[in-house]
Short mmCIF file of C-alpha atoms in Angstrom, two decimals:
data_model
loop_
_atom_site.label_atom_id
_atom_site.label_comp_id
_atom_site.label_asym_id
_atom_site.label_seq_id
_atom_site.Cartn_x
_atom_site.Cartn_y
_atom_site.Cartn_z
CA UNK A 1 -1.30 -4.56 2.04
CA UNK A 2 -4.77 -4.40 3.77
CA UNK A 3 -7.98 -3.24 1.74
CA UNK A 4 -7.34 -0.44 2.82
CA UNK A 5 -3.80 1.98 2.50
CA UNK A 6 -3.48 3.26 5.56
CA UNK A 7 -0.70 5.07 4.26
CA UNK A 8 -2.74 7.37 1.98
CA UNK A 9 -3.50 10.61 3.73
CA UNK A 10 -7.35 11.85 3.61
CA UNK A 11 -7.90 14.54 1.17
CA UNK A 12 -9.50 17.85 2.22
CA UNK A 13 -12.34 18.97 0.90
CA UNK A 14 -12.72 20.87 -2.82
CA UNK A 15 -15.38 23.73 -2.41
CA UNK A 16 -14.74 24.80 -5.70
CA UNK A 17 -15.97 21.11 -7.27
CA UNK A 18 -18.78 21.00 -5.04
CA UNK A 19 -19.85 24.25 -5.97
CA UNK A 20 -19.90 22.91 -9.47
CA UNK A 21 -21.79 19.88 -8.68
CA UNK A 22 -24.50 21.95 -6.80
CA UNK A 23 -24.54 24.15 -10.31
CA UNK A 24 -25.12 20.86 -12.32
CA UNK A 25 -28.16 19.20 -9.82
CA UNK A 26 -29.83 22.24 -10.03
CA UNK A 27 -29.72 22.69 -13.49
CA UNK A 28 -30.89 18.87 -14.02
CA UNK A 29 -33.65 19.78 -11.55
CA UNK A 30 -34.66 22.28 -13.79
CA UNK A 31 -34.70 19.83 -16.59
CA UNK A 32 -36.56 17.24 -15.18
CA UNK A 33 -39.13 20.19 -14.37
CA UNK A 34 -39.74 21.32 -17.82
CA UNK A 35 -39.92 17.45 -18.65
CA UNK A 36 -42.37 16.87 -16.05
CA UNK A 37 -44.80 19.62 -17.22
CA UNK A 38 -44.33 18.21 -20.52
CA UNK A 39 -45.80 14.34 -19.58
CA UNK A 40 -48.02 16.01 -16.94
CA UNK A 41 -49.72 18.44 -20.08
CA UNK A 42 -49.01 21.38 -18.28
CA UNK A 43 -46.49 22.96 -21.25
CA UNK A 44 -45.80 22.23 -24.58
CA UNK A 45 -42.79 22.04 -24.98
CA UNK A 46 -41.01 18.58 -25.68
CA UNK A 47 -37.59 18.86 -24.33
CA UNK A 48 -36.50 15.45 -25.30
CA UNK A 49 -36.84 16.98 -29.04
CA UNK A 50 -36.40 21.37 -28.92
CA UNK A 51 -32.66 21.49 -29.75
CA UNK A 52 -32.13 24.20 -27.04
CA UNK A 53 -33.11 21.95 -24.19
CA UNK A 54 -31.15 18.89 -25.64
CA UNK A 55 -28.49 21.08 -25.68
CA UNK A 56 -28.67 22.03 -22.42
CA UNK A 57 -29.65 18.22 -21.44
CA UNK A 58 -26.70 17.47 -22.86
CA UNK A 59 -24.22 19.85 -21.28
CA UNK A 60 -25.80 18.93 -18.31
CA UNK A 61 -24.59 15.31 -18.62
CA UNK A 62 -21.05 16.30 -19.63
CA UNK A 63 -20.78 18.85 -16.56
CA UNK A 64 -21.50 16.07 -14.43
CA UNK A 65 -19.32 13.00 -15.80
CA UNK A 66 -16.02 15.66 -16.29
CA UNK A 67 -16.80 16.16 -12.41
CA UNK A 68 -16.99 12.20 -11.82
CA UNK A 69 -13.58 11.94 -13.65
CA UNK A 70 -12.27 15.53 -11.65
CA UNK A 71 -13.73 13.75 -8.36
CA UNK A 72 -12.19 10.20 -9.12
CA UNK A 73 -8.78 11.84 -9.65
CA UNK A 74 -8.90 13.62 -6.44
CA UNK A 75 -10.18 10.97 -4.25
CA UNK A 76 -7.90 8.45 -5.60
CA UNK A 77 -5.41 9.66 -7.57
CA UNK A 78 -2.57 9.28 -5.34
CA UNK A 79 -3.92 5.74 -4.03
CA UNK A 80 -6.85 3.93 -4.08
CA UNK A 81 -8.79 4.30 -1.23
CA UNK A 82 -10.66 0.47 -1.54
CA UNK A 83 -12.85 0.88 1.63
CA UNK A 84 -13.70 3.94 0.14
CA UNK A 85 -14.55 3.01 -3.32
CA UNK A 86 -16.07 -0.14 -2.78
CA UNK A 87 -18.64 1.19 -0.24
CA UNK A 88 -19.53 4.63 -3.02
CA UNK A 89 -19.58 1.49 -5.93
CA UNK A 90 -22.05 -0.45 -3.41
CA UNK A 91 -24.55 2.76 -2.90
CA UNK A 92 -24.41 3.80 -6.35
CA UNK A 93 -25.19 0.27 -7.71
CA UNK A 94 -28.40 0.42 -5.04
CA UNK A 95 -29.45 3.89 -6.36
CA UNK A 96 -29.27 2.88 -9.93
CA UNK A 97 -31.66 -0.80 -8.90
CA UNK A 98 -34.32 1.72 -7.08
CA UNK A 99 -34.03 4.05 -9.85
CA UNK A 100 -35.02 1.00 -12.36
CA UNK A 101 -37.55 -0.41 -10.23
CA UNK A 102 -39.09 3.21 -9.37
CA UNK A 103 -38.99 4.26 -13.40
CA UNK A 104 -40.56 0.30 -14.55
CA UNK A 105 -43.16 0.36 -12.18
CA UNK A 106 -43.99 4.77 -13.35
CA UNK A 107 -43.20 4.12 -17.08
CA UNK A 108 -42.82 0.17 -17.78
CA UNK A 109 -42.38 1.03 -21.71
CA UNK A 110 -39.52 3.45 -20.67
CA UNK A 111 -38.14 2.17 -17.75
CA UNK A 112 -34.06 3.41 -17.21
CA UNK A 113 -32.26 0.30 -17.61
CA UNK A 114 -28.91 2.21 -18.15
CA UNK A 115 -29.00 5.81 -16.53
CA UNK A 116 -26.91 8.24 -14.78
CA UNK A 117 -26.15 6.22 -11.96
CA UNK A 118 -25.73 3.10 -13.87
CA UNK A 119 -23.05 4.95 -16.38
CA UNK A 120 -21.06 6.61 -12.91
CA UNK A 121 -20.65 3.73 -11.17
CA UNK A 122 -19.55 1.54 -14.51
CA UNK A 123 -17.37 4.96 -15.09
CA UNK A 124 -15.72 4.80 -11.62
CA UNK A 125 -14.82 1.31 -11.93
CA UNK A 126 -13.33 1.47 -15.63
CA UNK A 127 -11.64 4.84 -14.21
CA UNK A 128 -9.67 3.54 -11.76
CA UNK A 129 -7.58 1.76 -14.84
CA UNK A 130 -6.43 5.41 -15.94
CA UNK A 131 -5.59 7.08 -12.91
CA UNK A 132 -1.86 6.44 -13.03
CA UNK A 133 -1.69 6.74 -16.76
CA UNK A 134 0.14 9.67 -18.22
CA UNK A 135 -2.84 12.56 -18.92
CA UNK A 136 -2.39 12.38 -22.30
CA UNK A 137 -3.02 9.09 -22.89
CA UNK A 138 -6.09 8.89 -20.73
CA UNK A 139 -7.12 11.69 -22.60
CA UNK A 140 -6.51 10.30 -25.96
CA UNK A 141 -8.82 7.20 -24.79
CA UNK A 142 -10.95 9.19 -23.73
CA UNK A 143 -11.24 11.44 -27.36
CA UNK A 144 -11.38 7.77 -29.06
CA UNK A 145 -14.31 7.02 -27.08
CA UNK A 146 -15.75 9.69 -28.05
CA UNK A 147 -14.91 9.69 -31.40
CA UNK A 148 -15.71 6.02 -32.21
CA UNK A 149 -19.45 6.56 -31.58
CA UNK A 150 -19.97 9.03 -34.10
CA UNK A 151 -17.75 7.15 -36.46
CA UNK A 152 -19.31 4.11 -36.18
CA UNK A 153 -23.31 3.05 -35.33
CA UNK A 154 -25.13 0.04 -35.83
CA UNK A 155 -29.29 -0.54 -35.67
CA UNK A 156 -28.69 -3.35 -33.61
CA UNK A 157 -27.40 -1.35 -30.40
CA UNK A 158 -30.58 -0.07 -30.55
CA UNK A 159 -32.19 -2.65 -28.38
CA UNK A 160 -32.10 -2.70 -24.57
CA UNK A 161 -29.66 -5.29 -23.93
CA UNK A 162 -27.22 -3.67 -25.93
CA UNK A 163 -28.29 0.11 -25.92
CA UNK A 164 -25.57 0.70 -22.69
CA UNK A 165 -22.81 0.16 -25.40
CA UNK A 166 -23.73 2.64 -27.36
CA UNK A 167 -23.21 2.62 -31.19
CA UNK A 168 -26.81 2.69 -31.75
CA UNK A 169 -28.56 5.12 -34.43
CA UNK A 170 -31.54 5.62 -32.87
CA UNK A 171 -31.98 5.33 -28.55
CA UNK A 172 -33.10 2.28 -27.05
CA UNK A 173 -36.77 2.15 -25.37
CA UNK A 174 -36.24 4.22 -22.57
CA UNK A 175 -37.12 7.67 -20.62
CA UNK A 176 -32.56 8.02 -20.09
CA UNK A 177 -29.34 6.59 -21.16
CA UNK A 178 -26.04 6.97 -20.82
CA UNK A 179 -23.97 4.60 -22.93
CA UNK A 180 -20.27 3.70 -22.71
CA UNK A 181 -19.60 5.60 -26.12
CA UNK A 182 -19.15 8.53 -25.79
CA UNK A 183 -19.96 8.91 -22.56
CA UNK A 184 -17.21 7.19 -20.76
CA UNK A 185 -14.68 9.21 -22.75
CA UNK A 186 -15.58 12.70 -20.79
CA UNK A 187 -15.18 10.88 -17.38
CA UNK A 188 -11.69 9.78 -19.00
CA UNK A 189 -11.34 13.70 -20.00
CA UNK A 190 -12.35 14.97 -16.60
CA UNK A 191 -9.16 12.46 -15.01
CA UNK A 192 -6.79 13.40 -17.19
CA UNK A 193 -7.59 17.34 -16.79
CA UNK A 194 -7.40 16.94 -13.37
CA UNK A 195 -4.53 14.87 -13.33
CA UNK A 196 -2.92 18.44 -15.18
CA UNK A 197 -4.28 20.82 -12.70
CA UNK A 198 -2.50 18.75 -10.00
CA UNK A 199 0.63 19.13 -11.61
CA UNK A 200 0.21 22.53 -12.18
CA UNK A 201 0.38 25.60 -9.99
CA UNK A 202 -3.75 25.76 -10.27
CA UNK A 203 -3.41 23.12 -7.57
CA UNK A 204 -2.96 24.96 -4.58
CA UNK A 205 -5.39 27.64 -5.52
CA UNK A 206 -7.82 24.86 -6.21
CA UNK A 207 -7.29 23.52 -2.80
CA UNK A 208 -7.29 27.12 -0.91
CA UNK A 209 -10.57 28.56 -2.53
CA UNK A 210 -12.96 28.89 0.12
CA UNK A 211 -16.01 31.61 -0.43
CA UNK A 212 -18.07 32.63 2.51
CA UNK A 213 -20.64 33.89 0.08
CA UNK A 214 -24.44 32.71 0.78
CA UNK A 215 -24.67 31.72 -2.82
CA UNK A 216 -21.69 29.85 -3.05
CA UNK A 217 -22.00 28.04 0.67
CA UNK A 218 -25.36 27.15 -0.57
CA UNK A 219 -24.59 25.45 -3.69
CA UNK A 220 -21.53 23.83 -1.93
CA UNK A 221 -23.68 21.92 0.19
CA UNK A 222 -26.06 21.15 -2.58
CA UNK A 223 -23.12 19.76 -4.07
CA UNK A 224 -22.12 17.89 -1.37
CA UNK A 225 -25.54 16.29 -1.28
CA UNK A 226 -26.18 16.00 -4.68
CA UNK A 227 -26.46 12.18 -5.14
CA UNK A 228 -29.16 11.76 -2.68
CA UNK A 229 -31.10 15.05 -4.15
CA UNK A 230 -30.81 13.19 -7.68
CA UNK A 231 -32.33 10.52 -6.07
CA UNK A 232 -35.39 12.02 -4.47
CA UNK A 233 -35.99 15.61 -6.67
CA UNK A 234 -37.79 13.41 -9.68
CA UNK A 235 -40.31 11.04 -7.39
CA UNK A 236 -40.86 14.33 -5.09
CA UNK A 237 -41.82 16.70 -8.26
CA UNK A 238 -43.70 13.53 -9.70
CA UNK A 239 -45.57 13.09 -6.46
CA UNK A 240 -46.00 17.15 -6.63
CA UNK A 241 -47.52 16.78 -9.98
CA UNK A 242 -50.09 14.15 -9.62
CA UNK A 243 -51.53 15.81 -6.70
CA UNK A 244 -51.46 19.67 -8.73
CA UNK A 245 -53.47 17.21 -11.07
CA UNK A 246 -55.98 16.26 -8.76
CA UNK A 247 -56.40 20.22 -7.90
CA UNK A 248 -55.95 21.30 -11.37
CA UNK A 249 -56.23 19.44 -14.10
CA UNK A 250 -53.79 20.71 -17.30
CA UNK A 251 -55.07 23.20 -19.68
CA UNK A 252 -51.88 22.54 -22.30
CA UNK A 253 -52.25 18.72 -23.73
CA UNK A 254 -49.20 17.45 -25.73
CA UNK A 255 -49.99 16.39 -28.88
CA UNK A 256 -50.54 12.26 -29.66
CA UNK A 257 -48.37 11.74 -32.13
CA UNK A 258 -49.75 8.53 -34.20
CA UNK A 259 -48.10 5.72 -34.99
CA UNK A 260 -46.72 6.40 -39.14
CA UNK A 261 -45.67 9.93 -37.61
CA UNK A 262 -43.38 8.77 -35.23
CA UNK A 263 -42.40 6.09 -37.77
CA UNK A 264 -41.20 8.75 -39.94
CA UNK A 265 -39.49 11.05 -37.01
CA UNK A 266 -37.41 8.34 -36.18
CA UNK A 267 -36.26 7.08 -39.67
CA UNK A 268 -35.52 10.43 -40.77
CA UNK A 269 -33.45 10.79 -37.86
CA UNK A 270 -31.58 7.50 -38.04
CA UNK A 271 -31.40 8.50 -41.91
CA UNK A 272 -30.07 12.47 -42.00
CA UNK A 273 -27.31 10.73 -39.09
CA UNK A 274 -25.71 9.05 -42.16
CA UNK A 275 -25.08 11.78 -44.14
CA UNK A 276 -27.88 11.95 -46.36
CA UNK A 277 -29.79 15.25 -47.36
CA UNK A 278 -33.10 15.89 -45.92
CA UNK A 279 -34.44 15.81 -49.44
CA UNK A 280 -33.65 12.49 -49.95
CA UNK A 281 -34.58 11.40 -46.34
CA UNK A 282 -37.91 13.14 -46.79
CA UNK A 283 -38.35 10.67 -50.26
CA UNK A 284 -37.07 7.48 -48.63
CA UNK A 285 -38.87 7.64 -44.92
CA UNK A 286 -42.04 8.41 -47.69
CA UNK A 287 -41.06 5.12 -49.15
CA UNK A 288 -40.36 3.11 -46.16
CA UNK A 289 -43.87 4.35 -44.64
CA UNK A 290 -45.39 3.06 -47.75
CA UNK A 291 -44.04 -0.08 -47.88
CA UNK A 292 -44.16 -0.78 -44.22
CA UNK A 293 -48.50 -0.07 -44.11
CA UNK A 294 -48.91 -2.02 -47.50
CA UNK A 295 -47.32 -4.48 -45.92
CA UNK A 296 -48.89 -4.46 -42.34
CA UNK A 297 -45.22 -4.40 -40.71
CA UNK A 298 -46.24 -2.53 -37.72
CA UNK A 299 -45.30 -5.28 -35.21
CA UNK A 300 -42.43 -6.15 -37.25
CA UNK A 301 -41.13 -2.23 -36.40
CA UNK A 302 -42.06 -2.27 -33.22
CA UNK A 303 -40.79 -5.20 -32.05
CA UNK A 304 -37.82 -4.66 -29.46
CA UNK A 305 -36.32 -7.97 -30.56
CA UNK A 306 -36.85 -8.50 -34.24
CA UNK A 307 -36.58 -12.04 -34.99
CA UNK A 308 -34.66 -13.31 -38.28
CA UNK A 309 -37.01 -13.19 -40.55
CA UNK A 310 -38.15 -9.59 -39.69
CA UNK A 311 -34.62 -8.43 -40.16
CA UNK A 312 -35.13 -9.81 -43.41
CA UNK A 313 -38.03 -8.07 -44.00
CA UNK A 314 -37.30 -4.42 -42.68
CA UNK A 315 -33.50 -5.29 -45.18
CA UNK A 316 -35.88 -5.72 -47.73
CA UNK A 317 -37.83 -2.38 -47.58
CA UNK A 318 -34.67 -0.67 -46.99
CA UNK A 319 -33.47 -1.62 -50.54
CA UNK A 320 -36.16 -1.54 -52.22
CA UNK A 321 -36.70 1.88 -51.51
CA UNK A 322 -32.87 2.90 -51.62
CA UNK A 323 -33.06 1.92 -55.16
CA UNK A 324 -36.18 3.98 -55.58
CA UNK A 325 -34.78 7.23 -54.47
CA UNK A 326 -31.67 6.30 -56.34
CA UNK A 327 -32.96 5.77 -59.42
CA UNK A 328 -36.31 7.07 -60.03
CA UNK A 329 -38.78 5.36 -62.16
CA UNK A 330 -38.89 7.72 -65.41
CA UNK A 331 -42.14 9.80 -65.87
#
């Protein structure tokens, strides 16, 4: 057999899918717009914490990865189409180096070391192990990988060389990630539900839908397109903003949060993600903040790659003030 299987007939075109995919770009351009006049001080509105846009951020994500999985069935399903795949792999890899460069060099603290593109291309890879499984055992991986992230998390994922595993309590520095768990588990659930609509009678009607509407031609070929509008909406709306800036400067400033408030964000995050109450989150972040300034462990908390004896440190706090809130000094 050649790198190619010659014997594996092209597959037509799925309107319906890329009307779906023009739905999801423009929803993430919509996104990245309320983002933008977040960092630009034009609104706000922080959607990286309002739970209605994280919600939608989120949904966003899944929409997309179900369609990588859908898309991955389709193309390849029946065969793999090497040439084919090798030469998508190759241009998403590229995408996902520019999009690192491009986001270091425009936020260096926050760069995206693990992103979108990163996770589909690593997705289509792993994917192509589960295309001739039976659908519910791709989907059962796919519900364990979903499953074993919320099950299980560990502070040190937290840093960047690990923070594309996922497993971490708290994200990794960085303006977007997509880790292996969960994520990779809806691409697996996007195969394995396609994999069942093939089967089914829903395939034919999938492959005959065809609209003529405006609307839905439109988003079709957004859809088609949508990789390379992923890649060039964000530095055309940030090129958009810096020269609105230049014309008129923003009335709405974000707020600067300091340094002990986003201390205690983040711990009571990482701590109400165990389990624990907010009361008793509230009392031990209180502690921790305490301890940490009386201290002068700023750098020790900040540090992306705490050494040994930091570790020991920050283990130290932690105990010292679990035992605190545990057992409260008598008045």
């Amino acid at each position: 057999m050649g790198s190619e299987q010659v014997s594996v007939a092209p597959r037509p075109r799925y309107q319906l899918l890329d009307i779906l995919r023009g739905l999801a770009i423009l929803a993430m351009i919509v996104f990245h717009i309320a983002w933008d006049l977040f960092y630009f001080g034009y609104s706000n509105v922080d959607v990286t914490s309002e739970l209605g846009w994280v919600i939608f951020q989120k949904a966003i994500l899944t929409s997309f990865l179900l369609l990588v999985g859908a898309g991955l069935m389709l193309a390849h399903g029946s065969g793999i189409r090497w040439t084919r795949f090798w030469r998508r792999f190759a241009f998403l890899v590229l995408a996902a180096l520019l999009v690192t460069a491009g986001t270091y060099i425009q936020f260096p603290d926050f760069f995206v070391f693990f992103g979108v593109l990163h996770a589909i291309a690593l997705f289509s890879l792993i994917g192509l192990a589960f295309l001739r499984l039976p659908p519910w055992l791709t989907a059962a991986a796919g519900v364990v990988a979903i499953a074993a992230n919320f099950a299980y998390s560990n502070p040190v994922f937290s840093s960047r060389e690990l923070g594309w595993i996922g497993f971490w309590p708290s994200s990794p520095p960085t303006s977007d990630v997509v880790p292996i768990f969960p994520w990779l588990g809806v691409v697996l659930l996007g195969i394995a539900g396609m994999k069942l609509v093939l089967a089914s009678p829903l395939a034919g009607g999938l492959a005959a839908f065809s609209s003529n509407e405006p609307a839905a031609r439109g988003l079709a070929f957004v859809g088609r397109w949508s990789l390379l509008i992923y890649l060039l909406h964000q530095p055309l709306l940030i090129g958009g903003f810096d020269l609105l800036q230049m014309v008129q400067p923003p009335a709405v400033m974000p707020a600067v949060e300091s340094v002990s408030d986003g201390f205690v964000r983040t711990c009571r995050q990482s701590c109400e993600a165990t389990g624990a109450t907010a009361e008793y989150c509230t009392r031990y972040c209180a502690c921790a903040l305490e301890q940490v300034d009386k201290a002068d462990m700023w750098d020790t908390v900040s540090a992306s790659d705490p050494t040994a004896e930091q570790l020991a440190g920050l283990n130290s706090v932690a105990k010292l003030c679990t035992a605190m809130v545990q057992n409260p000094p008598a008045p």
